């Protein structure tokens, strides 16, 4: 385990180790107070964050390490036009690990190409958010004992919700998980996630109503409508507030249901749910800090490794996603992956298309 870009790349063996360490830290946090003494975490937040940023900083401090970086890109050299490649090359020569949140999809994968230390993806646009999945999995495993044999409802913004994409991909590793994907058509899961679920034979139902499915669920994962990712304010306004879980709607739910939310919540969970013992979202945030401690501790033991030359890209194709990191960092090699439905961008998972390269002018 070196870079954490997409949690589903972790083997079950690696995940079990990480979860075991997380559990040990939860049970005896004082035993780890000095375990990363002298280590430095570079924390690069190009997008606003409260929970994830504070959670990573606290996790590093609780291990005895320190944190440097920025939480406002306007205070970094990016505002002077510095490339991601240069920022990462420089920061990775100061820090022992880097955690990065960036609005461009695929940014963490791109950063890892140029880093001599492990890079952790703390959210890349609407794409993935692997450490939130660690928080989610820790919550499910601590509270339910297992993630096998469960019915999980995921409700809200499944299109732009990166925590949703990471969680779905990771749950593929477990047995007999049934998904109820609750969203209006406009906010349904992206095509590449649907394709992933079909390819892996995952059981899922796409529905638009929350109330009818609540009684059968073991886990209900609520999410906020991601206002900042909409291109039109009118579209956001037409969809905001469509789901609101409240105490009344939970009356027919199972007594052992887990109500989860990556937070921040806006209006999708009413305050009257907070005192219900089935509401675990604030515990989920705390578990996230412990899971990040386990991750930082594991990665801090990785040796410094000078990055090799970036791989050769594929010529004659480009990513079709306007939010892909390759659009703003044009020096990146165009890397692709094969999928059942064709060639996709290795950074953001969206399809690529072919284009005719301009003919080289003869001298
Ligand atoms: C999530 C995120 O940033 O994607 N928040 C978080 O990390 N806890 C969810 C969200 O912003 O809605």
XYZ file of C-alpha atoms and ligand atoms in Angstrom:
375
model
C 0.000 0.000 0.000
C 1.606 3.256 -1.084
C -0.811 5.797 -2.506
C -4.472 5.887 -1.497
C -6.361 7.085 -4.533
C -9.183 4.582 -4.947
C -9.773 2.416 -1.869
C -11.059 -0.438 -3.997
C -7.452 -0.942 -5.152
C -6.613 -2.201 -1.647
C -6.553 -5.973 -1.243
C -8.807 -7.453 1.446
C -5.643 -8.477 3.274
C -4.410 -4.848 3.350
C -7.826 -3.604 4.435
C -8.058 -6.193 7.242
C -4.643 -5.087 8.538
C -5.706 -1.468 8.444
C -8.995 -2.196 10.205
C -7.198 -4.221 12.868
C -4.877 -1.292 13.519
C -7.846 1.132 13.552
C -9.612 -1.049 16.132
C -6.514 -1.234 18.313
C -6.202 2.563 18.186
C -9.898 3.010 19.086
C -9.500 0.674 22.051
C -6.172 2.085 23.290
C -5.419 5.478 21.681
C -2.810 6.460 24.286
C -0.576 3.610 23.091
C -0.020 5.444 19.789
C 0.724 8.940 21.069
C 4.333 8.851 19.857
C 4.178 6.457 16.956
C 4.711 9.055 14.213
C 6.954 11.424 16.170
C 9.201 13.392 13.817
C 7.028 12.688 10.766
C 5.485 15.530 8.774
C 2.203 15.445 6.851
C 1.867 17.859 3.908
C -1.787 18.889 3.797
C -2.899 20.459 0.512
C -6.559 21.500 0.499
C -7.479 23.213 -2.763
C -11.191 22.989 -1.850
C -13.024 23.938 1.349
C -13.127 21.253 4.022
C -13.841 21.217 7.723
C -14.170 17.594 8.734
C -11.605 15.927 6.518
C -8.954 18.602 7.018
C -9.408 18.776 10.803
C -9.685 15.015 11.029
C -6.376 14.461 9.226
C -4.601 17.166 11.248
C -5.913 15.804 14.538
C -5.046 12.244 13.511
C -1.448 13.275 12.775
C -1.158 15.228 16.039
C -2.529 12.295 18.039
C 0.285 10.175 16.588
C 2.856 12.741 17.709
C 3.575 13.987 14.174
C 3.144 17.440 12.666
C 1.254 19.004 9.790
C 2.093 21.767 7.308
C 0.328 22.996 4.197
C -2.615 25.161 3.184
C -6.387 25.073 3.301
C -6.884 27.939 0.898
C -5.263 27.625 -2.537
C -5.186 31.412 -2.824
C -2.457 31.386 -0.194
C -0.341 28.924 -2.226
C 1.718 29.295 -5.396
C -1.122 27.748 -7.393
C -2.566 31.251 -7.507
C 0.690 32.323 -9.216
C 0.186 29.648 -11.875
C 2.286 26.824 -10.457
C 1.499 23.384 -11.889
C 0.314 20.527 -9.700
C 3.437 18.638 -10.735
C 5.778 21.332 -9.382
C 3.822 21.779 -6.147
C 3.889 18.032 -5.493
C 7.564 17.636 -6.398
C 8.426 20.400 -3.956
C 6.095 19.378 -1.082
C 7.128 15.736 -1.340
C 10.703 16.755 -0.706
C 9.628 18.377 2.610
C 6.940 16.001 3.891
C 6.751 12.263 4.649
C 3.186 11.953 3.312
C 0.802 14.185 1.409
C -2.946 14.460 1.797
C -4.660 16.390 -0.981
C -8.176 17.574 -1.748
C -8.619 19.053 -5.212
C -11.654 20.046 -7.303
C -10.299 18.301 -10.425
C -11.276 14.669 -10.966
C -8.234 12.396 -11.008
C -5.947 14.972 -9.327
C -4.654 12.599 -6.632
C -3.750 9.964 -9.174
C -1.905 12.623 -11.187
C -0.094 13.916 -8.078
C 1.143 10.421 -7.192
C 3.047 10.280 -10.509
C 5.356 13.049 -9.305
C 5.584 12.365 -5.582
C 8.431 10.712 -3.734
C 6.152 10.112 -0.705
C 2.682 8.507 -0.413
C -0.252 10.630 -1.633
C -3.675 10.271 -0.035
C -6.750 11.390 -1.961
C -8.945 13.453 0.374
C -11.524 14.019 -2.385
C -10.985 14.743 -6.087
C -13.963 16.727 -7.338
C -17.088 14.590 -7.672
C -15.009 11.459 -8.266
C -13.742 9.594 -5.171
C -13.173 10.043 -1.431
C -11.409 6.911 -0.165
C -10.741 7.972 3.434
C -14.428 8.741 3.961
C -14.986 5.114 2.948
C -12.541 4.081 5.677
C -14.678 6.063 8.138
C -17.842 4.449 6.741
C -16.432 0.920 6.836
C -15.108 1.365 10.377
C -18.601 2.477 11.446
C -20.318 -0.467 9.757
C -17.831 -3.031 11.095
C -17.723 -1.668 14.648
C -21.517 -1.348 14.887
C -22.683 -4.350 12.845
C -19.698 -6.663 13.113
C -19.759 -7.344 9.351
C -20.482 -5.721 6.008
C -21.686 -9.000 4.491
C -25.373 -9.831 4.076
C -26.835 -6.376 4.318
C -29.277 -4.121 2.540
C -27.916 -0.618 2.217
C -29.907 2.384 1.026
C -27.834 5.247 -0.368
C -29.907 8.376 -0.717
C -29.465 11.858 -2.201
C -26.881 13.099 -4.646
C -25.486 9.901 -6.129
C -24.225 11.725 -9.202
C -21.777 14.160 -7.634
C -21.392 12.486 -4.203
C -17.820 11.203 -4.243
C -18.261 9.418 -0.892
C -21.017 7.361 -2.548
C -18.817 6.324 -5.476
C -15.972 5.214 -3.213
C -18.284 3.327 -0.864
C -20.102 1.442 -3.634
C -16.834 0.397 -5.272
C -15.397 -0.807 -1.984
C -18.495 -2.771 -0.917
C -18.049 -4.916 -4.016
C -15.530 -6.873 -1.923
C -18.250 -8.092 0.446
C -20.842 -10.837 0.083
C -24.536 -10.478 -0.456
C -24.786 -6.687 -0.269
C -27.990 -5.318 -1.814
C -28.034 -1.685 -2.799
C -31.076 0.584 -2.922
C -29.883 3.642 -4.808
C -32.380 6.363 -3.902
C -32.152 9.465 -6.102
C -34.100 11.440 -8.679
C -33.142 10.656 -12.273
C -31.069 13.861 -12.479
C -28.844 12.737 -9.593
C -28.535 9.027 -10.389
C -25.144 7.275 -10.136
C -22.712 8.048 -12.977
C -22.548 5.610 -15.841
C -19.079 4.316 -14.919
C -20.289 3.314 -11.445
C -23.352 1.592 -12.931
C -21.048 -0.235 -15.324
C -18.784 -1.237 -12.430
C -21.756 -2.665 -10.517
C -23.015 -4.615 -13.512
C -19.538 -5.938 -14.379
C -19.090 -7.196 -10.816
C -22.553 -8.745 -10.578
C -23.593 -6.447 -7.719
C -27.296 -6.406 -6.784
C -28.814 -2.952 -7.043
C -32.183 -1.253 -7.454
C -32.461 2.360 -8.558
C -35.506 3.979 -6.956
C -36.672 7.533 -6.331
C -38.720 7.182 -3.124
C -37.066 7.007 0.294
C -39.987 6.022 2.521
C -41.013 2.732 0.850
C -37.529 1.197 1.229
C -36.700 2.306 4.799
C -38.300 -0.730 6.549
C -36.054 -3.273 4.805
C -32.715 -1.524 5.294
C -29.829 -2.432 7.595
C -27.914 0.748 6.705
C -29.250 4.061 5.407
C -26.531 6.343 4.029
C -27.870 9.861 3.535
C -25.994 12.480 1.510
C -26.267 16.181 0.817
C -27.087 17.594 -2.617
C -23.660 18.839 -3.755
C -24.539 22.454 -4.556
C -20.991 23.418 -5.570
C -20.835 20.832 -8.375
C -23.908 22.037 -10.296
C -23.349 24.089 -13.411
C -26.752 25.771 -13.114
C -28.175 27.298 -9.952
C -31.727 26.735 -11.259
C -31.078 23.010 -11.479
C -29.779 22.931 -7.913
C -32.809 24.867 -6.709
C -35.152 22.408 -8.389
C -33.556 19.469 -6.559
C -32.589 20.836 -3.145
C -34.583 19.564 -0.200
C -36.028 16.571 -2.061
C -35.188 14.126 0.700
C -35.589 14.720 4.398
C -35.273 11.903 6.884
C -37.106 12.604 10.136
C -38.136 10.726 13.280
C -41.565 9.893 11.847
C -40.096 8.215 8.761
C -37.873 6.089 11.002
C -40.846 4.628 12.899
C -41.072 1.575 10.638
C -37.302 1.082 10.303
C -35.469 -1.886 11.822
C -34.338 -1.329 15.428
C -30.749 -2.162 14.436
C -30.673 0.189 11.413
C -27.580 2.409 11.106
C -28.340 5.928 9.889
C -25.119 7.251 8.394
C -24.055 10.511 6.716
C -20.558 11.681 5.710
C -21.502 15.213 6.887
C -21.920 18.123 6.538
C -25.680 17.782 6.497
C -27.883 20.526 5.145
C -31.558 19.584 5.433
C -31.622 15.912 4.500
C -31.716 14.713 8.118
C -33.980 16.568 10.547
C -32.611 17.454 13.990
C -35.185 15.151 15.603
C -33.234 12.124 14.314
C -30.073 13.071 16.256
C -31.209 11.541 19.552
C -32.321 8.271 17.985
C -29.791 5.559 18.934
C -29.794 4.457 15.279
C -28.235 7.789 14.224
C -24.496 7.117 14.085
C -23.251 9.996 11.917
C -21.346 11.812 14.633
C -19.700 8.564 15.751
C -18.877 7.979 12.089
C -16.877 11.244 12.045
C -14.961 10.128 15.157
C -14.261 6.687 13.695
C -12.942 8.514 10.625
C -10.262 10.187 12.708
C -9.108 6.826 14.098
C -9.134 5.253 10.634
C -6.975 8.137 9.389
C -4.566 7.592 12.287
C -4.193 3.963 11.216
C -3.671 4.993 7.602
C -1.113 7.712 8.415
C 0.782 5.386 10.719
C 0.918 2.669 8.052
C 2.021 5.066 5.301
C 4.567 6.878 7.503
C 6.556 3.636 7.527
C 6.960 3.740 3.745
C 10.452 4.632 2.550
C 11.191 7.773 0.553
C 11.297 6.782 -3.108
C 12.343 9.071 -5.906
C 9.559 8.967 -8.517
C 10.545 7.353 -11.795
C 9.891 8.982 -15.125
C 6.148 9.468 -15.680
C 4.799 6.698 -17.949
C 4.399 7.240 -21.704
C 0.889 8.391 -22.490
C -1.382 7.140 -25.258
C -1.366 9.484 -28.245
C -4.388 10.451 -30.297
C -7.006 10.323 -27.527
C -8.262 12.663 -24.816
C -10.589 12.541 -21.847
C -14.188 13.602 -22.559
C -14.744 14.854 -18.991
C -14.393 18.666 -18.739
C -13.700 18.322 -14.984
C -10.789 15.917 -15.486
C -7.373 16.976 -14.186
C -5.911 16.428 -17.675
C -7.810 19.561 -18.807
C -5.988 21.902 -16.422
C -2.648 20.067 -16.232
C -2.002 19.490 -19.943
C 1.522 18.018 -19.495
C 0.023 14.875 -17.914
C 0.528 11.732 -19.994
C -2.855 10.522 -21.291
C -3.243 7.211 -19.429
C -6.152 4.912 -20.199
C -7.724 1.739 -18.827
C -9.734 -0.871 -20.725
C -13.279 -1.562 -19.628
C -16.090 -3.657 -21.082
C -17.496 -0.535 -22.775
C -14.296 0.809 -24.208
C -11.308 2.891 -23.307
C -11.535 5.128 -20.207
C -9.349 7.814 -18.641
C -7.126 6.302 -15.931
C -7.359 9.513 -13.867
C -11.117 10.128 -13.711
C -12.664 6.904 -15.135
C -14.697 8.728 -17.818
C -14.598 7.669 -21.503
C -11.888 8.959 -23.799
C -12.359 9.867 -27.438
C -10.006 9.764 -30.360
C -8.906 12.898 -32.182
C -6.682 13.509 -35.113
C -3.391 14.915 -34.014
C -2.374 17.980 -35.972
C 0.102 17.029 -38.667
C 3.636 17.979 -37.784
C 4.742 20.773 -40.022
C 7.730 19.791 -42.080
C 10.777 21.923 -41.473
C -17.983 14.854 2.094
C -17.129 15.358 0.936
O -16.319 16.256 1.118
O -17.294 14.805 -0.140
N -17.630 15.411 3.317
C -16.643 14.868 4.046
O -15.556 14.648 3.589
N -16.951 14.489 5.287
C -19.417 14.936 1.850
C -19.985 16.248 1.430
O -19.299 17.260 1.316
O -21.198 16.258 1.215
